[in-house]
Tab-separated table of C-alpha atoms in Angstrom:
chain	number	residue	atom	x	y	z
A	23	UNK	CA	-0.125	-0.253	0.126
A	24	UNK	CA	1.313	3.852	-1.067
A	25	UNK	CA	-0.050	6.874	1.075
A	26	UNK	CA	1.116	10.864	1.245
A	27	UNK	CA	1.386	12.664	3.756
A	28	UNK	CA	2.582	16.293	4.750
A	29	UNK	CA	5.248	16.439	6.605
A	30	UNK	CA	7.410	19.646	7.215
A	31	UNK	CA	10.665	19.780	5.047
A	32	UNK	CA	13.239	19.256	7.702
A	33	UNK	CA	12.127	16.335	9.068
A	34	UNK	CA	11.781	14.866	5.057
A	35	UNK	CA	15.402	16.087	4.749
A	36	UNK	CA	16.206	14.220	8.089
A	37	UNK	CA	14.018	10.779	7.280
A	38	UNK	CA	15.785	10.441	2.979
A	39	UNK	CA	18.231	9.131	4.220
A	40	UNK	CA	16.190	6.520	6.066
A	41	UNK	CA	13.480	6.127	3.424
A	42	UNK	CA	14.154	2.264	3.693
A	43	UNK	CA	13.528	1.872	6.854
A	44	UNK	CA	10.317	4.328	6.974
A	45	UNK	CA	8.564	1.488	7.145
A	46	UNK	CA	10.004	0.156	10.111
A	47	UNK	CA	10.022	3.348	12.214
A	48	UNK	CA	6.750	4.021	10.918
A	49	UNK	CA	5.924	0.429	12.938
A	50	UNK	CA	7.420	0.931	15.819
A	51	UNK	CA	5.972	4.126	16.627
A	52	UNK	CA	3.117	3.033	15.934
A	53	UNK	CA	3.891	0.390	18.779
A	54	UNK	CA	4.521	3.221	21.393
A	55	UNK	CA	0.846	5.118	20.156
A	56	UNK	CA	-0.285	2.256	21.109
A	57	UNK	CA	1.056	1.286	24.103
A	58	UNK	CA	-0.294	4.695	26.420
A	59	UNK	CA	-3.437	5.458	24.355
A	60	UNK	CA	-4.314	8.017	26.917
A	61	UNK	CA	-1.046	10.530	25.382
A	62	UNK	CA	0.266	9.059	22.185
A	63	UNK	CA	3.278	8.747	24.079
A	64	UNK	CA	5.416	6.932	25.916
A	65	UNK	CA	6.033	7.414	29.035
A	66	UNK	CA	9.704	7.169	28.500
A	67	UNK	CA	9.306	10.762	27.284
A	68	UNK	CA	8.832	11.641	30.226
A	69	UNK	CA	11.857	10.524	31.461
A	70	UNK	CA	13.875	12.474	28.610
A	71	UNK	CA	11.766	15.807	28.560
A	72	UNK	CA	12.274	16.068	32.484
A	73	UNK	CA	16.604	15.337	31.679
A	74	UNK	CA	15.739	18.108	29.283
A	75	UNK	CA	15.098	20.524	32.344
A	76	UNK	CA	18.654	20.207	33.546
A	77	UNK	CA	16.556	19.084	37.253
A	78	UNK	CA	18.787	19.178	39.840
A	79	UNK	CA	20.764	16.871	41.914
A	80	UNK	CA	18.757	15.525	44.389
A	81	UNK	CA	15.013	16.043	41.368
A	82	UNK	CA	17.201	13.673	39.162
A	83	UNK	CA	18.246	10.707	42.219
A	84	UNK	CA	14.229	10.846	42.704
A	85	UNK	CA	12.925	10.097	39.393
A	86	UNK	CA	11.210	7.361	38.937
A	87	UNK	CA	9.551	5.799	35.560
A	88	UNK	CA	5.444	6.883	35.329
A	89	UNK	CA	2.990	3.515	35.702
A	90	UNK	CA	2.571	3.531	32.895
A	91	UNK	CA	6.156	2.959	31.745
A	92	UNK	CA	6.415	0.282	34.095
A	93	UNK	CA	3.371	-1.362	33.230
A	94	UNK	CA	5.153	-1.706	29.298
A	95	UNK	CA	8.374	-3.184	30.566
A	96	UNK	CA	6.758	-5.440	32.685
A	97	UNK	CA	4.054	-6.309	29.626
A	98	UNK	CA	7.242	-6.613	27.115
A	99	UNK	CA	9.018	-8.751	29.992
A	100	UNK	CA	6.423	-11.803	30.798
A	101	UNK	CA	6.165	-11.561	26.932
A	102	UNK	CA	9.614	-12.048	27.371
A	103	UNK	CA	9.334	-14.704	29.356
A	104	UNK	CA	6.453	-16.936	27.039
A	105	UNK	CA	6.610	-16.163	23.512
A	106	UNK	CA	9.570	-13.919	23.165
A	107	UNK	CA	9.739	-10.283	21.154
A	108	UNK	CA	9.337	-10.373	18.301
A	109	UNK	CA	11.073	-7.570	15.940
A	110	UNK	CA	9.870	-5.150	17.113
A	111	UNK	CA	9.159	-4.916	20.681
A	112	UNK	CA	12.858	-5.503	20.938
A	113	UNK	CA	13.748	-2.555	19.478
A	114	UNK	CA	11.557	-0.757	21.440
A	115	UNK	CA	13.375	-3.306	24.782
A	116	UNK	CA	16.535	-2.460	23.219
A	117	UNK	CA	15.292	1.962	23.916
A	118	UNK	CA	13.414	1.458	26.801
A	119	UNK	CA	16.957	-0.506	27.515
A	120	UNK	CA	19.137	3.030	26.269
A	121	UNK	CA	16.696	5.177	28.767
A	122	UNK	CA	17.864	3.062	31.836
A	123	UNK	CA	21.352	3.828	31.110
A	124	UNK	CA	21.002	7.544	30.367
A	125	UNK	CA	19.242	6.953	33.426
A	126	UNK	CA	21.790	5.487	35.687
A	127	UNK	CA	24.340	7.920	34.034
A	128	UNK	CA	21.742	11.628	35.723
A	129	UNK	CA	21.381	9.937	38.517
A	130	UNK	CA	25.243	9.518	38.674
A	131	UNK	CA	26.278	12.591	37.778
A	132	UNK	CA	23.128	13.850	40.528
A	133	UNK	CA	25.391	11.708	43.460
A	134	UNK	CA	28.625	12.944	42.902
A	135	UNK	CA	27.262	16.661	42.780
A	136	UNK	CA	26.310	15.810	46.446
A	137	UNK	CA	29.208	14.300	46.780
A	138	UNK	CA	31.234	16.724	46.012
A	139	UNK	CA	28.960	19.643	47.574
A	140	UNK	CA	29.398	17.908	51.529
């Protein structure tokens, strides 16, 4: 099936080099939207947006996943244990792992800053 959509020029330029991966990118985006239909975004976007605000060390150390994101992770873990993950779900899992790594790094830096002050 072929569809036509209008997108901003800057997005079109970014997608030009990824045109062979567009079906997979769209499928992954749909998977994330379906994972949290109330907002259209996974809870992981919340984490990245929080880190982008340059929170204080105390705020960073207090960061926890939203209930929605935690439920998504638990569902993927269960699916992996019972049925195994599809290729798209594996990519989603890799995104969770990457964000978890970023959060751990942010928390380690926050702890170091607090120790420097003490």
